Coordinates of C-alpha atoms in Angstrom, one line a residue:
Chain A
M118 CA 17.8 35.4 -7.2
W119 CA 16.7 32.8 -4.9
R120 CA 19.5 34.0 -2.3
S121 CA 17.7 37.3 -1.5
S122 CA 14.7 37.4 0.7
I123 CA 12.7 38.9 -1.9
G124 CA 13.7 36.1 -4.5
K125 CA 12.3 33.6 -2.1
K126 CA 9.2 35.3 -1.4
I127 CA 8.6 35.5 -5.2
I128 CA 9.5 31.7 -5.2
M129 CA 6.5 31.3 -2.6
A130 CA 4.1 33.4 -4.6
G131 CA 4.7 31.3 -7.9
T132 CA 4.2 28.1 -6.4
G133 CA 1.7 29.2 -4.1
L134 CA -0.3 30.4 -7.5
I135 CA 0.2 26.9 -8.9
W136 CA -1.2 25.5 -5.9
I137 CA -4.4 27.9 -5.8
G138 CA -4.9 26.9 -9.5
Y139 CA -4.6 23.1 -8.8
L140 CA -7.1 23.5 -5.5
L141 CA -9.7 25.3 -7.9
L142 CA -9.4 22.2 -10.1
H143 CA -9.4 19.8 -7.5
M144 CA -12.6 21.2 -6.0
Y145 CA -14.4 21.2 -9.5
G146 CA -13.4 17.5 -9.6
N147 CA -14.8 16.9 -6.3
L148 CA -18.1 18.6 -6.9
K149 CA -18.6 16.0 -9.5
V150 CA -19.6 13.6 -6.8
F151 CA -23.2 15.2 -6.9
A152 CA -23.7 13.7 -10.5
G153 CA -23.6 10.6 -9.1
Q154 CA -21.6 7.6 -8.7
E155 CA -21.0 6.7 -12.6
A156 CA -20.2 10.4 -13.6
F157 CA -17.5 10.7 -10.7
N158 CA -16.1 7.4 -11.6
H159 CA -15.6 8.2 -14.9
Y160 CA -14.0 11.6 -14.4
A161 CA -11.5 9.8 -11.9
E162 CA -10.3 7.2 -14.7
S163 CA -10.4 10.5 -17.3
L164 CA -7.5 11.8 -15.2
R165 CA -5.6 8.9 -16.1
T166 CA -6.6 8.8 -20.0
L167 CA -6.2 12.5 -20.0
G168 CA -4.4 13.6 -23.4
E169 CA -4.6 10.0 -24.8
P170 CA -3.8 9.3 -27.7
M171 CA -1.2 11.6 -28.0
V172 CA 0.1 11.3 -24.0
G173 CA 0.6 7.8 -22.6
H174 CA -1.8 6.2 -20.1
G175 CA -1.3 8.1 -16.6
H176 CA 1.3 10.6 -18.1
A177 CA -0.6 13.8 -17.5
L178 CA -1.3 12.4 -14.1
L179 CA 2.3 11.8 -13.5
L180 CA 3.3 15.0 -14.8
A181 CA 0.6 16.9 -12.7
R182 CA 2.1 14.9 -9.6
V183 CA 5.7 15.9 -10.5
V184 CA 4.9 19.7 -10.6
L185 CA 2.7 19.9 -7.7
T186 CA 5.5 18.1 -5.4
L187 CA 8.4 20.2 -6.9
T188 CA 6.4 23.4 -6.2
L189 CA 5.5 22.4 -3.1
V190 CA 9.0 21.4 -2.0
A191 CA 10.1 24.9 -3.4
H192 CA 7.2 26.2 -1.2
I193 CA 8.3 24.6 1.7
W194 CA 11.9 25.2 1.7
A195 CA 11.7 29.3 1.0
A196 CA 9.2 29.3 3.9
V197 CA 11.8 27.6 6.0
A198 CA 14.6 29.5 4.9
L199 CA 12.6 32.6 5.5
T200 CA 11.7 31.7 9.0
R201 CA 15.3 30.9 9.9
I202 CA 16.5 34.3 8.4
A203 CA 13.5 36.0 10.8
Q204 CA 14.8 34.1 13.7
Q205 CA 18.3 35.1 13.3
A206 CA 17.2 38.5 12.7
R207 CA 15.9 39.0 16.5
P208 CA 17.7 36.4 18.8
V209 CA 17.0 38.2 21.7
G210 CA 13.4 38.8 22.2
Y211 CA 11.4 41.3 23.5
A212 CA 10.3 41.2 27.5
K213 CA 7.0 42.9 26.3
F214 CA 5.7 43.1 23.1
R215 CA 2.4 44.2 21.5
P216 CA 2.0 43.1 17.8
A217 CA 1.4 46.4 16.0
S218 CA -0.4 44.5 13.3
G219 CA -1.8 41.1 12.1
N220 CA -4.8 39.0 12.5
Y221 CA -5.3 35.4 12.7
A222 CA -4.4 34.6 9.4
T223 CA -0.9 36.2 9.4
V224 CA 0.0 34.8 12.9
T225 CA -0.9 31.0 11.7
M226 CA 0.8 31.3 8.2
R227 CA 3.9 29.5 9.6
W228 CA 2.4 26.9 11.8
G229 CA -0.7 26.4 9.7
G230 CA 1.5 25.7 6.6
L231 CA 3.1 22.8 8.5
A232 CA -0.4 21.6 9.8
L233 CA -1.3 21.6 6.1
G234 CA 1.8 19.5 4.8
L235 CA 1.0 17.1 7.4
F236 CA -2.6 16.9 6.5
I237 CA -1.4 16.6 2.7
L238 CA 0.6 13.3 3.6
Y239 CA -2.7 12.2 5.6
H240 CA -4.9 13.0 2.7
L241 CA -2.3 11.1 0.2
A242 CA -2.4 8.2 2.6
H243 CA -6.3 8.0 2.7
L244 CA -7.0 8.4 -0.9
T245 CA -3.9 7.9 -3.1
W246 CA -2.1 5.2 -1.3
N247 CA -5.3 3.6 0.1
V248 CA -3.9 3.1 3.5
R249 CA -6.5 0.3 5.1
V250 CA -7.0 2.1 8.6
L251 CA -8.4 5.5 6.9
T252 CA -10.1 4.1 4.0
G253 CA -12.2 1.3 5.8
A254 CA -13.8 -1.5 3.5
Y255 CA -14.7 -0.2 0.1
E256 CA -15.2 -2.0 -3.2
P257 CA -11.9 -1.7 -4.7
G258 CA -11.5 0.4 -8.0
N259 CA -14.8 2.2 -7.3
T260 CA -13.4 5.7 -6.3
F261 CA -16.9 6.8 -5.5
D262 CA -17.3 4.2 -3.0
K263 CA -13.8 4.9 -1.7
L264 CA -15.0 8.5 -1.0
V265 CA -18.4 7.8 0.5
V266 CA -17.1 4.8 3.1
G267 CA -14.0 7.3 4.0
F268 CA -16.2 10.1 4.9
N269 CA -18.7 7.9 6.8
N270 CA -15.9 8.0 9.4
P271 CA -16.3 11.1 11.3
V272 CA -12.5 11.4 12.1
N273 CA -11.9 11.5 8.5
V274 CA -14.6 14.5 8.3
V275 CA -13.3 16.5 11.1
L276 CA -9.8 16.2 10.0
Y277 CA -10.7 17.6 6.5
L278 CA -12.9 20.4 7.9
L279 CA -10.0 21.2 10.1
A280 CA -7.7 21.2 7.3
L281 CA -9.9 23.4 5.2
M282 CA -10.3 26.0 7.9
A283 CA -6.1 26.1 7.7
V284 CA -6.5 26.4 3.9
G285 CA -9.0 29.2 4.2
F286 CA -6.4 31.1 6.7
H287 CA -3.4 30.3 4.4
L288 CA -5.5 31.6 1.2
W289 CA -6.6 34.9 2.8
H290 CA -3.1 35.9 4.0
G291 CA -1.2 34.2 1.2
G292 CA -3.3 35.5 -1.6
A293 CA -3.1 39.0 -0.8
S294 CA 0.7 38.4 -0.1
F295 CA 0.9 37.1 -3.7
F296 CA 0.1 40.3 -5.1
Q297 CA 2.1 42.4 -2.6
T298 CA 5.3 40.1 -3.3
M299 CA 4.7 40.4 -7.3
G300 CA 4.4 44.4 -6.8
W301 CA 0.9 44.9 -7.8
R302 CA -0.7 45.8 -4.8
I303 CA -1.1 49.4 -5.1
A304 CA -3.7 52.0 -3.5
A305 CA -5.6 51.6 -6.8
S306 CA -5.8 47.9 -6.6
R307 CA -5.9 47.2 -2.8
Q308 CA -9.8 46.8 -2.7
W309 CA -10.4 44.6 -5.7
I310 CA -7.3 42.1 -4.2
R311 CA -8.9 42.2 -1.0
V312 CA -12.3 41.0 -2.6
L313 CA -10.6 38.7 -4.8
T314 CA -8.3 36.9 -2.2
G315 CA -11.1 37.2 0.5
S316 CA -13.5 35.6 -2.1
L317 CA -11.0 32.8 -3.0
A318 CA -10.1 32.1 0.8
V319 CA -14.0 31.6 1.4
A320 CA -14.8 29.6 -1.7
I321 CA -12.4 27.1 -1.9
P322 CA -12.8 25.7 1.8
V323 CA -16.6 26.0 1.1
G324 CA -16.4 24.1 -2.3
F325 CA -14.4 21.6 -0.6
A326 CA -16.6 21.2 2.5
V327 CA -19.7 20.6 0.9
V328 CA -18.6 17.1 -0.4
P329 CA -17.9 15.7 3.0
L330 CA -20.5 17.2 4.5
A331 CA -23.1 15.8 2.2
V332 CA -22.0 12.3 2.6
A333 CA -22.1 12.5 6.3
A334 CA -25.7 14.0 6.0
G335 CA -26.6 11.0 3.8
W336 CA -27.4 13.1 0.8
V337 CA -24.4 11.4 -1.1
A338 CA -24.4 7.6 -0.8
Chain B
M216 CA 2.3 61.6 38.4
K217 CA 3.7 58.7 39.9
L218 CA 5.4 56.1 37.4
H219 CA 7.1 52.5 38.0
L220 CA 9.5 51.9 35.1
R221 CA 11.1 48.9 34.3
V222 CA 14.2 50.0 32.0
W223 CA 16.9 47.9 30.3
R224 CA 20.3 48.4 31.5
Q225 CA 23.5 47.3 29.8
T226 CA 27.3 48.9 30.2
S227 CA 28.4 47.7 27.0
A228 CA 27.8 45.7 24.0
E229 CA 29.5 42.8 25.5
D230 CA 27.3 43.1 28.8
R231 CA 24.7 40.6 29.0
G232 CA 22.4 43.4 30.3
R233 CA 19.3 43.2 32.8
F234 CA 16.2 45.0 33.8
E235 CA 16.2 47.5 36.4
D236 CA 13.1 48.8 38.4
Y237 CA 13.1 52.6 39.1
E238 CA 10.2 54.6 40.8
L239 CA 9.7 58.2 39.6
D240 CA 7.9 60.9 41.3
D241 CA 6.3 64.2 40.1
V242 CA 6.4 63.5 36.5
S243 CA 4.4 66.3 34.8
P244 CA 1.8 65.2 32.1
D245 CA 2.8 67.6 29.8
S246 CA 6.5 66.5 29.7
S247 CA 7.3 64.2 26.8
F248 CA 8.7 60.8 27.2
L249 CA 12.2 61.8 26.7
E250 CA 11.8 64.5 29.1
M251 CA 10.5 61.8 31.7
L252 CA 13.7 59.9 31.1
D253 CA 15.6 63.2 31.7
L254 CA 14.0 63.3 35.3
L255 CA 15.0 59.8 35.9
N256 CA 18.7 60.7 34.9
E257 CA 18.6 63.1 37.4
Q258 CA 17.1 61.2 40.0
L259 CA 19.8 58.7 39.4
L260 CA 22.9 61.3 39.2
E261 CA 21.5 62.6 42.6
Q262 CA 21.8 58.9 43.8
R263 CA 25.3 58.6 42.0
K264 CA 24.4 56.0 39.9
M265 CA 24.8 55.8 36.1
P266 CA 22.1 57.6 33.9
V267 CA 20.0 55.6 31.7
A268 CA 21.8 56.0 27.8
F269 CA 19.1 57.0 25.3
D270 CA 19.5 58.3 21.7
H271 CA 18.1 61.7 21.1
D272 CA 18.7 64.9 19.1
C273 CA 16.4 67.2 17.9
R274 CA 13.1 66.4 20.1
E275 CA 10.8 67.7 17.6
G276 CA 10.1 64.3 15.8
I277 CA 12.1 65.0 12.6
C278 CA 15.5 63.8 13.3
G279 CA 15.2 60.1 13.9
M280 CA 17.7 59.8 16.6
C281 CA 15.2 58.7 19.3
G282 CA 13.3 55.3 19.3
L283 CA 12.6 53.0 22.2
M284 CA 10.1 50.3 22.7
V285 CA 7.8 51.5 25.1
D286 CA 5.9 48.9 26.8
G287 CA 6.1 46.5 24.1
M288 CA 5.3 49.3 21.2
A289 CA 7.5 50.9 19.0
H290 CA 7.5 54.7 19.9
G291 CA 4.9 54.1 22.4
P292 CA 1.1 53.5 22.0
I293 CA 0.2 56.5 20.0
P294 CA 0.5 56.2 15.9
G295 CA 2.3 58.6 13.9
H296 CA 4.7 60.0 16.7
T297 CA 8.5 59.6 17.7
V298 CA 8.9 58.7 21.3
C299 CA 10.1 62.2 21.6
Q300 CA 6.6 63.7 20.7
L301 CA 5.1 61.1 23.0
H302 CA 3.6 62.9 26.1
M303 CA 2.7 61.7 29.5
R304 CA -0.9 62.8 29.4
H305 CA -1.1 59.6 27.6
F306 CA 0.0 57.6 30.7
K307 CA -1.9 57.4 33.9
D308 CA -0.9 57.8 37.4
G309 CA 0.8 54.7 39.0
D310 CA 1.3 53.1 35.3
R311 CA 4.0 50.2 35.1
I312 CA 5.9 51.3 31.8
V313 CA 8.5 48.6 30.4
I314 CA 11.2 50.6 28.4
E315 CA 13.6 48.1 25.8
P316 CA 16.0 49.2 23.5
W317 CA 15.4 47.9 19.5
R318 CA 15.6 44.3 19.4
V319 CA 17.2 43.5 16.1
A320 CA 20.4 41.8 15.2
A321 CA 21.6 44.5 12.8
F322 CA 21.1 47.1 15.5
P323 CA 23.4 46.0 18.2
V324 CA 22.9 47.4 21.7
V325 CA 25.9 50.0 22.5
Q326 CA 24.7 51.0 26.0
D327 CA 21.2 50.7 27.8
L328 CA 18.9 51.9 25.1
V329 CA 21.3 53.0 22.6
V330 CA 21.5 50.9 19.5
D331 CA 23.7 50.7 16.4
R332 CA 21.8 51.9 13.3
G333 CA 24.9 51.7 11.2
S334 CA 23.5 48.9 9.0
F335 CA 20.6 51.6 7.9
D336 CA 23.9 53.7 6.9
R337 CA 25.2 50.7 4.9
I338 CA 22.1 50.1 2.9
L339 CA 22.0 53.6 1.8
Q340 CA 25.5 53.4 0.9
H341 CA 24.3 50.5 -1.6
G342 CA 22.2 52.8 -3.5
G343 CA 20.4 55.6 -1.7
F344 CA 21.5 58.2 -4.0
I345 CA 21.8 59.4 -7.4
S346 CA 25.0 60.2 -9.3
F347 CA 24.8 63.9 -10.5
A348 CA 27.4 66.3 -11.4
T349 CA 27.3 68.7 -8.5
G350 CA 27.7 72.5 -9.1
T351 CA 25.1 75.5 -8.9
A352 CA 21.9 74.7 -8.2
P353 CA 19.8 73.8 -11.7
E354 CA 17.0 75.6 -12.6
A355 CA 14.0 74.4 -10.7
N356 CA 11.5 74.1 -13.7
S357 CA 14.0 72.2 -15.9
I358 CA 13.0 69.0 -14.9
L359 CA 9.1 68.8 -14.8
I360 CA 7.5 66.5 -12.1
P361 CA 3.8 65.8 -12.1
K362 CA 2.4 66.9 -8.7
D363 CA 1.2 63.6 -7.5
R364 CA 4.7 62.3 -8.5
A365 CA 6.2 64.4 -6.2
D366 CA 3.6 64.1 -3.6
T367 CA 4.5 60.0 -3.3
A368 CA 8.2 60.8 -3.6
M369 CA 7.7 63.0 -0.7
D370 CA 5.8 60.5 1.3
A371 CA 8.8 58.2 0.9
A372 CA 11.3 60.9 1.6
T373 CA 9.6 61.6 5.0
C374 CA 11.4 58.1 6.4
I375 CA 14.0 59.5 9.1
G376 CA 15.5 56.0 9.5
C377 CA 14.7 55.6 13.2
G378 CA 14.3 51.6 12.7
A379 CA 10.9 51.6 14.2
C380 CA 9.8 49.6 11.4
A381 CA 12.4 46.9 12.0
A382 CA 11.8 46.9 15.9
A383 CA 8.2 46.4 15.4
C384 CA 8.6 44.0 12.5
P385 CA 7.8 40.0 13.7
N386 CA 10.7 38.9 11.5
G387 CA 13.1 41.7 12.3
S388 CA 13.0 43.1 8.5
A389 CA 14.0 46.5 7.4
T390 CA 12.0 46.2 4.4
L391 CA 9.9 49.3 5.1
F392 CA 13.1 51.3 5.6
T393 CA 14.5 50.0 2.6
A394 CA 11.4 50.5 0.4
A395 CA 11.0 54.0 1.2
K396 CA 14.4 55.0 0.5
V397 CA 14.1 53.1 -2.8
G398 CA 10.7 54.6 -3.4
H399 CA 12.0 58.0 -2.9
L400 CA 14.4 58.2 -5.6
G401 CA 12.8 55.8 -7.7
H402 CA 9.6 58.1 -8.2
L403 CA 11.2 61.1 -9.3
P404 CA 13.1 61.4 -13.0
Q405 CA 16.6 62.2 -11.2
G406 CA 16.5 58.6 -9.9
Q407 CA 15.7 56.9 -13.1
P408 CA 19.2 55.9 -14.6
E409 CA 20.1 53.9 -11.4
R410 CA 16.9 52.5 -10.7
Y411 CA 17.2 48.8 -10.8
Q412 CA 20.8 48.9 -9.7
R413 CA 19.6 50.8 -6.6
V414 CA 17.0 48.3 -5.6
V415 CA 19.2 45.4 -6.4
G416 CA 22.3 46.8 -4.5
M417 CA 20.1 47.9 -1.5
V418 CA 17.9 45.0 -1.0
D419 CA 21.1 42.7 -1.2
Q420 CA 22.7 45.3 1.5
M421 CA 19.6 44.7 3.5
D422 CA 19.7 40.9 3.6
A423 CA 23.5 40.8 4.0
E424 CA 22.9 43.0 7.1
G425 CA 21.0 40.5 8.6
F426 CA 17.7 41.8 8.7
G427 CA 14.7 39.3 8.3
G428 CA 12.3 39.1 5.3
C429 CA 8.6 40.7 4.8
T430 CA 6.0 38.8 5.7
N431 CA 3.4 41.2 4.7
V432 CA 2.1 41.7 8.1
G433 CA 2.0 45.8 8.5
A434 CA 3.5 46.3 11.6
C435 CA 5.9 48.7 10.2
T436 CA 3.4 50.8 9.0
S437 CA 1.4 50.8 11.9
V438 CA 4.5 52.0 14.3
C439 CA 6.2 54.4 11.4
P440 CA 6.3 57.9 13.1
K441 CA 5.8 59.1 9.1
E442 CA 3.2 56.6 8.6
I443 CA 4.9 55.4 5.3
G444 CA 2.4 52.8 3.7
Q445 CA 2.9 49.4 2.5
D446 CA 2.7 50.7 -1.0
F447 CA 6.2 51.4 -1.3
I448 CA 7.2 47.8 -0.5
S449 CA 4.9 46.3 -3.1
Q450 CA 6.8 48.8 -5.7
M451 CA 10.1 47.9 -4.3
N452 CA 9.4 44.3 -4.9
R453 CA 8.0 44.9 -8.6
D454 CA 11.3 46.6 -9.3
Y455 CA 13.5 44.0 -7.7
R456 CA 11.3 41.3 -9.8
R457 CA 11.9 43.2 -12.7
A458 CA 15.8 43.8 -12.0
M459 CA 16.0 40.0 -11.6
L460 CA 13.4 38.5 -14.0
G461 CA 13.5 41.2 -16.9
G462 CA 11.2 44.2 -17.5
A463 CA 13.9 46.4 -16.2
G464 CA 14.5 47.8 -19.6
D465 CA 11.1 49.7 -20.2

């Protein structure tokens, strides 16, 4: 199945859906920052103790990381394969070409996706691998402090907000494409798919953006 | 009206090809785009030059033979038209018009503006039919088909296989063509026995011909002279998924 173009698109749709689910959970966790330092740090610790005692310490987190890494690799593999097929399908371009359809979201899917991949590496370097240049001086073991100190650096805030814009565009076209690829977008469902994916493409970036903005504004300190 | 044409010239499949510029005078606004090219060819013949080769047949917008990239748009700037039904009244005196063949690897250029769309025929050979004991025409009412179903199948069946969808697609994908052919038979009772074999056979052949994948941009529908909708692509994706991942038995 993975050999066919539609099979690769189904892989992109399925892995994309897992990442949308992850983004919603991640956003929910981030918003706990408004509940205060203690609640947020407690939440951060609970990610490691999740499922105990049935699940070993940190194992649920490890499983999540493995699933996210594998799905991201599969998503990127399918995207690269489809891009190469598309390039080979038109080796000689047009001297004059006016796109008959499309919008900012459709034309930025590939480059926006690449930008998001790079942002994920930077984001991990900052908050998971704790690279000193990015984190600044924070109290070790205090996740809340790491977040606040990190977002007091305007470079981190600007990069974060730019990445959220890319997320919004990626979700706008990717979300609708999910339904089209799975074969669920027909005339009867077109309108609610537009509303649903449009809402997600706005709600997810906004839900993430309020955290660094609140820190930068000094509301969370 | 007077026109400045920039036309792709290529003597054979092996030739690298090049653009040539032509000036054309006294073009009637009531002539079609192809009649304008006829006029150009008469002028070229008078100058003892090779006329521009281009495909055409019915010139009524129903056969699917013609197809040109007119100023960067498949079949020109008017939606829902083949280039034979595009009239020069949509252009202005003194316009510069770039005319190119479809640029898709699976449509190799034969000469000038003529491309070989045999890849579409081969996709059809991999499932665009029903197996049926032929004989005298059956009684029309022996298989009842709801009106909306028949209409949907007819919407798909209006595809004339001109290739504009693949030509306008940023990925050079033949998905709309294949989806129309899959959907045309897939919506009718007669097409059910081979429904899932058909979609797998045709999609695999579409890939094997070197067409690109669909990214759901919708350029194909925008340029399609028959305005075939994106729903057929969704339905083809659904049938392909069922054939591959189960659910094809219902």
